[in-house]
Amino acid sequence: MSDRAQYLLALFIEEHRAGTPVSTGRLAERLDRSAAAATEMIQRLDDDGLVSYEPYEGAALTGPGRERAATLHETYVVLSWFFRDVLDLDTYEREAREMADLVSPAVAECLVTLLFEDEADMPDASSATTLDRESFPDE
Amino acid sequence: MSDRAQYLLALFIEEHRAGTPVSTGRLAERLDRSAAAATEMIQRLDDDGLVSYEPYEGAALTGPGRERAATLHETYVVLSWFFRDVLDLDTYEREAREMADLVSPAVAECLVTLLFEDEADMPDASSATTLDRESFPDE
DNA sequence: ACTTTTGTTTAGGCACACCTAAAACTAGAG
DNA sequence: CTCTAGTTTTAGGTGTGCCTAAACAAAAGT
């Protein structure tokens, strides 16, 4: 279940950006794949029960799918912050996106506490309310 | 060229541990794959010119292969240190191994400087002489 | 020298993820 | 209402990486 993560994350973000359902074409463009590849993958995710897919309509995350996608997204956001604020990388977005599904929740949580060490307050690690403000890149 | 990295890294370490050439069986065991899988992959790496393979003998890294493997190994070592010393994870070895090929050299170098920020001296980032002491796990 | 045992390679298959080209659908213009 | 332009899906094919089972080679035991 490794490459599926890219699609789940893209779907999660796209649902927030433009609402549900999300067309396969949108996903294909976002992930820089052929339209056919996106359709196929969405069908696979539908089989897995992570996505509800209606041909010619689009896809929407199911309960379990959204859960997984949210975790992925949080990891992605944390990684972005880490790469940008701590490592000062200009490619932070790409790196974060590609690594999100490989980084275990344990590592992600460690990074969260690390990130808030310098800050005054210490919010709950699992709530990303403050992070979600800037966490949906529009492109 | 993604899963090949696992084999290159294993080969690099095994060459240091037990000398060259390295049998496909050793690699298979190390990477927890079937013997057939290791043979196949080594053949592919030979085709790529990263490995020199003699049937029933074993495999040895070529110049380009060793170069790539060394980079991979350095990233792996840095990640291990980061996960162990900074994040205090007990699964640092596994995480580092799985992520080594996905982490760009840029990120790895950033981590090196980050790791030596607390230390008194500041060795050259690209030389891993001090790190190589403990960087070849025997199992 | 012969046979067994151990290790390695090939053969045949499967799953995943991608592509291009062709077919099928939808929606908008006339 | 039809026909066309754009999008989406299916068909067919490729590369990668893995597996089991069967063939094969080399080393060791008798």
Tab-separated table of C-alpha atoms (C1' of nucleotides) in Angstrom:
chain	number	residue	atom	x	y	z
A	1	MET	CA	0.000	0.000	0.000
A	2	SER	CA	2.707	2.437	-0.891
A	3	ASP	CA	1.912	4.283	-4.086
A	4	ARG	CA	-1.729	4.511	-3.211
A	5	ALA	CA	-0.755	7.055	-0.579
A	6	GLN	CA	0.035	9.691	-3.182
A	7	TYR	CA	-3.482	9.436	-4.505
A	8	LEU	CA	-5.082	9.456	-1.073
A	9	LEU	CA	-3.188	12.589	-0.127
A	10	ALA	CA	-3.999	14.317	-3.399
A	11	LEU	CA	-7.625	13.349	-3.035
A	12	PHE	CA	-7.738	14.658	0.514
A	13	ILE	CA	-6.314	18.019	-0.494
A	14	GLU	CA	-8.424	18.269	-3.621
A	15	GLU	CA	-11.603	17.524	-1.703
A	16	HIS	CA	-10.854	20.481	0.544
A	17	ARG	CA	-9.923	22.722	-2.331
A	18	ALA	CA	-12.736	22.057	-4.735
A	19	GLY	CA	-15.195	19.783	-3.011
A	20	THR	CA	-16.278	16.235	-3.645
A	21	PRO	CA	-16.320	14.258	-5.880
A	22	VAL	CA	-12.901	14.735	-7.440
A	23	SER	CA	-12.458	13.822	-11.087
A	24	THR	CA	-9.786	11.369	-12.113
A	25	GLY	CA	-8.415	13.987	-14.488
A	26	ARG	CA	-7.753	16.424	-11.653
A	27	LEU	CA	-5.842	13.773	-9.770
A	28	ALA	CA	-3.901	12.771	-12.855
A	29	GLU	CA	-2.855	16.350	-13.446
A	30	ARG	CA	-1.953	16.944	-9.817
A	31	LEU	CA	0.178	13.818	-9.652
A	32	ASP	CA	1.592	14.193	-13.131
A	33	ARG	CA	0.343	10.843	-14.361
A	34	SER	CA	-1.736	9.832	-17.356
A	35	ALA	CA	-5.504	9.974	-17.031
A	36	ALA	CA	-5.616	6.222	-17.417
A	37	ALA	CA	-3.256	5.695	-14.497
A	38	ALA	CA	-5.438	7.765	-12.207
A	39	THR	CA	-8.603	5.926	-13.204
A	40	GLU	CA	-6.974	2.578	-12.586
A	41	MET	CA	-5.649	3.581	-9.208
A	42	ILE	CA	-8.939	5.049	-8.102
A	43	GLN	CA	-10.593	1.774	-9.029
A	44	ARG	CA	-8.055	-0.063	-6.904
A	45	LEU	CA	-8.683	2.283	-3.972
A	46	ASP	CA	-12.392	1.708	-4.439
A	47	ASP	CA	-11.795	-2.041	-4.252
A	48	ASP	CA	-9.856	-1.434	-1.052
A	49	GLY	CA	-12.811	0.467	0.348
A	50	LEU	CA	-10.801	3.640	0.854
A	51	VAL	CA	-12.560	5.555	-1.874
A	52	SER	CA	-16.036	5.629	-3.283
A	53	TYR	CA	-15.820	5.854	-7.047
A	54	GLU	CA	-18.539	6.617	-9.554
A	55	PRO	CA	-17.473	6.253	-13.204
A	56	TYR	CA	-17.482	9.539	-15.135
A	57	GLU	CA	-18.339	11.270	-11.877
A	58	GLY	CA	-15.316	11.153	-9.682
A	59	ALA	CA	-14.016	9.837	-6.393
A	60	ALA	CA	-14.639	10.632	-2.757
A	61	LEU	CA	-12.873	9.366	0.342
A	62	THR	CA	-14.781	6.906	2.488
A	63	GLY	CA	-14.561	6.870	6.278
A	64	PRO	CA	-11.494	4.656	6.480
A	65	GLY	CA	-10.007	6.377	3.471
A	66	ARG	CA	-10.403	9.797	4.998
A	67	GLU	CA	-8.898	8.582	8.233
A	68	ARG	CA	-5.830	7.272	6.472
A	69	ALA	CA	-5.608	10.347	4.276
A	70	ALA	CA	-5.826	12.675	7.263
A	71	THR	CA	-2.928	10.916	8.960
A	72	LEU	CA	-0.979	11.123	5.742
A	73	HIS	CA	-1.769	14.789	5.437
A	74	GLU	CA	-0.659	15.518	8.944
A	75	THR	CA	2.630	13.770	8.381
A	76	TYR	CA	2.997	15.693	5.163
A	77	VAL	CA	2.417	18.994	6.920
A	78	VAL	CA	4.839	18.187	9.703
A	79	LEU	CA	7.497	17.158	7.215
A	80	SER	CA	6.974	20.348	5.235
A	81	TRP	CA	7.513	22.401	8.341
A	82	PHE	CA	10.547	20.446	9.291
A	83	PHE	CA	12.167	20.703	5.883
A	84	ARG	CA	11.352	24.383	5.586
A	85	ASP	CA	11.867	25.724	9.099
A	86	VAL	CA	14.544	23.430	10.451
A	87	LEU	CA	16.484	22.368	7.374
A	88	ASP	CA	15.718	25.490	5.363
A	89	LEU	CA	15.168	23.568	2.142
A	90	ASP	CA	13.521	25.179	-0.853
A	91	THR	CA	12.288	21.822	-2.142
A	92	TYR	CA	10.422	21.136	1.089
A	93	GLU	CA	7.055	20.610	-0.549
A	94	ARG	CA	8.202	17.910	-2.947
A	95	GLU	CA	10.317	16.087	-0.390
A	96	ALA	CA	7.516	16.121	2.137
A	97	ARG	CA	4.987	14.856	-0.356
A	98	GLU	CA	7.166	11.959	-1.459
A	99	MET	CA	8.098	10.899	2.033
A	100	ALA	CA	4.765	11.261	3.781
A	101	ASP	CA	3.745	7.658	3.420
A	102	LEU	CA	7.120	6.261	4.422
A	103	VAL	CA	7.404	8.188	7.648
A	104	SER	CA	5.834	6.311	10.512
A	105	PRO	CA	3.378	8.097	12.797
A	106	ALA	CA	5.949	7.671	15.564
A	107	VAL	CA	8.510	9.732	13.686
A	108	ALA	CA	5.912	12.309	12.746
A	109	GLU	CA	4.905	12.783	16.351
A	110	CYS	CA	8.511	13.137	17.425
A	111	LEU	CA	8.938	15.844	14.848
A	112	VAL	CA	5.879	17.650	16.115
A	113	THR	CA	7.252	17.876	19.622
A	114	LEU	CA	10.616	18.853	18.196
A	115	LEU	CA	9.010	21.649	16.224
A	116	PHE	CA	7.200	23.042	19.250
A	117	GLU	CA	10.247	22.893	21.469
A	118	ASP	CA	11.313	26.347	20.364
A	119	GLU	CA	7.807	27.714	20.636
A	120	ALA	CA	6.309	29.018	23.851
A	121	ASP	CA	3.142	26.924	23.961
A	122	MET	CA	2.842	23.173	23.494
A	123	PRO	CA	-0.403	22.203	21.696
A	124	ASP	CA	-1.747	18.681	21.440
A	125	ALA	CA	0.395	16.755	19.003
A	126	SER	CA	-2.493	14.985	17.315
A	127	SER	CA	-4.559	18.092	16.579
A	128	ALA	CA	-3.387	20.010	13.574
A	129	THR	CA	-5.758	22.938	13.841
A	130	THR	CA	-2.998	25.518	13.869
A	131	LEU	CA	-1.172	23.802	11.071
A	132	ASP	CA	-4.094	23.423	8.721
A	133	ARG	CA	-4.148	27.136	8.089
A	134	GLU	CA	-1.393	27.016	5.497
A	135	SER	CA	-1.420	23.349	4.765
A	136	PHE	CA	-3.388	23.223	1.548
A	137	PRO	CA	-1.172	24.370	-1.269
A	138	ASP	CA	-3.268	25.556	-4.181
A	139	GLU	CA	-1.149	24.030	-6.881
B	1	MET	CA	15.636	2.868	-9.527
B	2	SER	CA	14.058	2.642	-6.138
B	3	ASP	CA	14.152	-0.871	-4.765
B	4	ARG	CA	17.598	-1.484	-6.148
B	5	ALA	CA	18.886	0.784	-3.414
B	6	GLN	CA	18.163	-1.782	-0.730
B	7	TYR	CA	20.408	-4.244	-2.496
B	8	LEU	CA	23.173	-1.749	-3.119
B	9	LEU	CA	23.232	-0.770	0.538
B	10	ALA	CA	23.192	-4.380	1.704
B	11	LEU	CA	25.947	-5.226	-0.743
B	12	PHE	CA	28.038	-2.292	0.432
B	13	ILE	CA	27.762	-3.312	4.059
B	14	GLU	CA	28.288	-6.984	3.347
B	15	GLU	CA	31.402	-6.278	1.330
B	16	HIS	CA	32.872	-4.529	4.339
B	17	ARG	CA	31.789	-7.207	6.742
B	18	ALA	CA	32.835	-10.330	4.889
B	19	GLY	CA	34.665	-9.244	1.780
B	20	THR	CA	33.918	-9.540	-1.883
B	21	PRO	CA	32.258	-11.208	-3.710
B	22	VAL	CA	28.985	-11.436	-1.825
B	23	SER	CA	26.730	-14.404	-2.518
B	24	THR	CA	23.154	-13.883	-3.571
B	25	GLY	CA	22.054	-16.011	-0.651
B	26	ARG	CA	23.625	-13.654	1.866
B	27	LEU	CA	21.822	-10.735	0.314
B	28	ALA	CA	18.553	-12.607	0.231
B	29	GLU	CA	18.824	-13.444	3.896
B	30	ARG	CA	19.832	-9.918	4.858
B	31	LEU	CA	16.958	-8.381	2.958
B	32	ASP	CA	14.475	-11.070	3.891
B	33	ARG	CA	13.701	-12.024	0.315
B	34	SER	CA	13.760	-15.327	-1.527
B	35	ALA	CA	17.039	-16.464	-3.033
B	36	ALA	CA	15.493	-16.151	-6.473
B	37	ALA	CA	14.601	-12.535	-5.885
B	38	ALA	CA	18.156	-11.649	-4.935
B	39	THR	CA	19.612	-13.398	-7.970
B	40	GLU	CA	17.242	-11.584	-10.265
B	41	MET	CA	17.971	-8.208	-8.752
B	42	ILE	CA	21.704	-8.717	-8.846
B	43	GLN	CA	21.390	-9.561	-12.527
B	44	ARG	CA	19.488	-6.336	-13.074
B	45	LEU	CA	22.140	-4.355	-11.195
B	46	ASP	CA	24.766	-6.049	-13.329
B	47	ASP	CA	22.900	-4.943	-16.441
B	48	ASP	CA	22.875	-1.430	-15.009
B	49	GLY	CA	26.624	-1.613	-14.567
B	50	LEU	CA	26.430	-1.021	-10.832
B	51	VAL	CA	27.457	-4.514	-9.903
B	52	SER	CA	29.755	-7.133	-11.360
B	53	TYR	CA	28.097	-10.517	-11.105
B	54	GLU	CA	29.565	-13.978	-11.631
B	55	PRO	CA	27.007	-16.812	-11.506
B	56	TYR	CA	27.487	-19.176	-8.557
B	57	GLU	CA	30.239	-16.861	-7.333
B	58	GLY	CA	28.642	-13.709	-6.111
B	59	ALA	CA	28.430	-9.992	-6.717
B	60	ALA	CA	30.776	-7.060	-6.227
B	61	LEU	CA	30.122	-3.362	-6.555
B	62	THR	CA	31.639	-1.642	-9.577
B	63	GLY	CA	33.016	1.880	-9.446
B	64	PRO	CA	29.719	3.644	-10.142
B	65	GLY	CA	27.911	1.137	-7.966
B	66	ARG	CA	30.215	1.717	-5.038
B	67	GLU	CA	29.854	5.455	-5.454
B	68	ARG	CA	26.095	5.244	-5.323
B	69	ALA	CA	26.189	2.754	-2.460
B	70	ALA	CA	28.521	4.931	-0.421
B	71	THR	CA	26.166	7.889	-0.735
B	72	LEU	CA	23.299	5.661	0.257
B	73	HIS	CA	25.230	4.388	3.226
B	74	GLU	CA	26.091	7.838	4.413
B	75	THR	CA	22.478	8.898	4.260
B	76	TYR	CA	21.564	5.751	6.117
B	77	VAL	CA	24.063	6.473	8.865
B	78	VAL	CA	22.941	10.057	9.222
B	79	LEU	CA	19.321	9.023	9.408
B	80	SER	CA	20.122	6.414	12.033
B	81	TRP	CA	21.820	9.014	14.157
B	82	PHE	CA	18.987	11.424	13.733
B	83	PHE	CA	16.319	8.909	14.627
B	84	ARG	CA	18.280	7.599	17.565
B	85	ASP	CA	19.867	10.698	19.052
B	86	VAL	CA	17.370	13.397	18.170
B	87	LEU	CA	14.073	11.560	18.021
B	88	ASP	CA	15.036	8.838	20.474
B	89	LEU	CA	13.370	6.100	18.455
B	90	ASP	CA	14.068	2.448	19.146
B	91	THR	CA	13.208	1.475	15.575
B	92	TYR	CA	15.859	3.810	14.181
B	93	GLU	CA	17.706	1.149	12.216
B	94	ARG	CA	14.697	-0.051	10.254
B	95	GLU	CA	13.341	3.419	9.563
B	96	ALA	CA	16.741	4.634	8.413
B	97	ARG	CA	17.255	1.665	6.131
B	98	GLU	CA	13.891	2.059	4.465
B	99	MET	CA	14.202	5.778	3.962
B	100	ALA	CA	17.827	6.019	2.876
B	101	ASP	CA	17.120	5.991	-0.840
B	102	LEU	CA	14.251	8.454	-0.632
B	103	VAL	CA	16.102	11.122	1.274
B	104	SER	CA	17.911	13.474	-1.047
B	105	PRO	CA	21.577	14.268	-0.456
B	106	ALA	CA	20.509	17.824	0.297
B	107	VAL	CA	18.390	16.695	3.232
B	108	ALA	CA	21.102	14.355	4.433
B	109	GLU	CA	23.646	17.115	4.476
B	110	CYS	CA	21.311	19.403	6.351
B	111	LEU	CA	20.894	16.724	8.963
B	112	VAL	CA	24.631	16.344	9.308
B	113	THR	CA	25.093	19.994	10.135
B	114	LEU	CA	22.113	19.813	12.454
B	115	LEU	CA	23.665	16.876	14.268
B	116	PHE	CA	26.975	18.644	14.768
B	117	GLU	CA	25.410	21.861	15.959
B	118	ASP	CA	25.405	20.615	19.527
B	119	GLU	CA	28.906	19.230	19.245
B	120	ALA	CA	32.050	21.262	19.789
B	121	ASP	CA	33.829	20.559	16.507
B	122	MET	CA	32.393	20.699	13.003
B	123	PRO	CA	33.903	18.016	10.737
B	124	ASP	CA	33.545	17.980	6.987
B	125	ALA	CA	30.022	16.971	6.141
B	126	SER	CA	30.981	14.680	3.283
B	127	SER	CA	33.541	12.646	5.198
B	128	ALA	CA	32.061	10.052	7.451
B	129	THR	CA	35.231	8.775	9.076
B	130	THR	CA	34.003	9.327	12.568
B	131	LEU	CA	30.634	7.849	11.768
B	132	ASP	CA	31.864	4.696	10.086
B	133	ARG	CA	33.120	3.361	13.374
B	134	GLU	CA	29.715	2.129	14.439
B	135	SER	CA	27.968	2.214	11.138
B	136	PHE	CA	28.157	-1.401	10.061
B	137	PRO	CA	25.588	-3.351	12.031
B	138	ASP	CA	26.582	-6.998	12.163
B	139	GLU	CA	23.118	-8.358	11.696
C	1	DA	C1'	34.267	-41.999	-7.567
C	2	DC	C1'	29.569	-41.547	-6.229
C	3	DT	C1'	25.938	-39.686	-3.807
C	4	DT	C1'	23.807	-36.503	-0.810
C	5	DT	C1'	23.261	-32.040	0.740
C	6	DT	C1'	23.509	-27.256	0.221
C	7	DG	C1'	23.358	-23.399	-2.420
C	8	DT	C1'	22.087	-20.999	-6.800
C	9	DT	C1'	19.778	-20.188	-10.905
C	10	DT	C1'	15.888	-20.685	-14.275
C	11	DA	C1'	10.938	-21.214	-15.357
C	12	DG	C1'	6.503	-19.807	-14.814
C	13	DG	C1'	3.331	-16.819	-12.470
C	14	DC	C1'	1.285	-12.909	-9.937
C	15	DA	C1'	0.536	-8.059	-8.380
C	16	DC	C1'	1.339	-3.314	-8.950
C	17	DA	C1'	1.816	0.875	-11.391
C	18	DC	C1'	2.574	3.062	-15.445
C	19	DC	C1'	1.964	4.190	-20.649
C	20	DT	C1'	-0.384	4.993	-25.478
C	21	DA	C1'	-4.152	4.387	-28.463
C	22	DA	C1'	-8.754	3.428	-29.149
C	23	DA	C1'	-13.521	3.327	-27.561
C	24	DA	C1'	-17.277	5.339	-24.748
C	25	DC	C1'	-19.448	8.780	-22.461
C	26	DT	C1'	-21.059	13.821	-21.324
C	27	DA	C1'	-22.073	18.278	-22.158
C	28	DG	C1'	-22.280	22.317	-24.890
C	29	DA	C1'	-22.889	24.712	-29.540
C	30	DG	C1'	-25.388	25.085	-33.257
D	1	DC	C1'	-31.888	17.241	-31.505
D	2	DT	C1'	-27.626	16.280	-33.267
D	3	DC	C1'	-22.952	16.592	-33.653
D	4	DT	C1'	-18.713	17.745	-31.906
D	5	DA	C1'	-15.124	18.761	-28.406
D	6	DG	C1'	-13.413	17.389	-24.224
D	7	DT	C1'	-13.037	14.018	-20.731
D	8	DT	C1'	-12.980	9.426	-19.014
D	9	DT	C1'	-12.603	4.655	-19.394
D	10	DT	C1'	-11.040	0.257	-21.423
D	11	DA	C1'	-7.688	-2.533	-24.077
D	12	DG	C1'	-3.299	-4.014	-24.690
D	13	DG	C1'	1.418	-3.800	-23.457
D	14	DT	C1'	5.839	-2.771	-20.555
D	15	DG	C1'	8.944	-2.812	-16.538
D	16	DT	C1'	9.741	-3.927	-11.817
D	17	DG	C1'	9.875	-6.882	-8.006
D	18	DC	C1'	8.392	-10.739	-5.666
D	19	DC	C1'	7.119	-15.855	-5.029
D	20	DT	C1'	7.276	-21.248	-5.434
D	21	DA	C1'	8.897	-25.204	-7.601
D	22	DA	C1'	12.000	-27.389	-10.459
D	23	DA	C1'	16.651	-27.737	-12.670
D	24	DC	C1'	21.396	-27.209	-11.922
D	25	DA	C1'	26.162	-26.632	-9.854
D	26	DA	C1'	29.542	-27.248	-6.230
D	27	DA	C1'	31.149	-29.049	-1.911
D	28	DA	C1'	31.191	-32.540	1.452
D	29	DG	C1'	30.530	-37.298	3.271
D	30	DT	C1'	31.176	-42.180	2.651
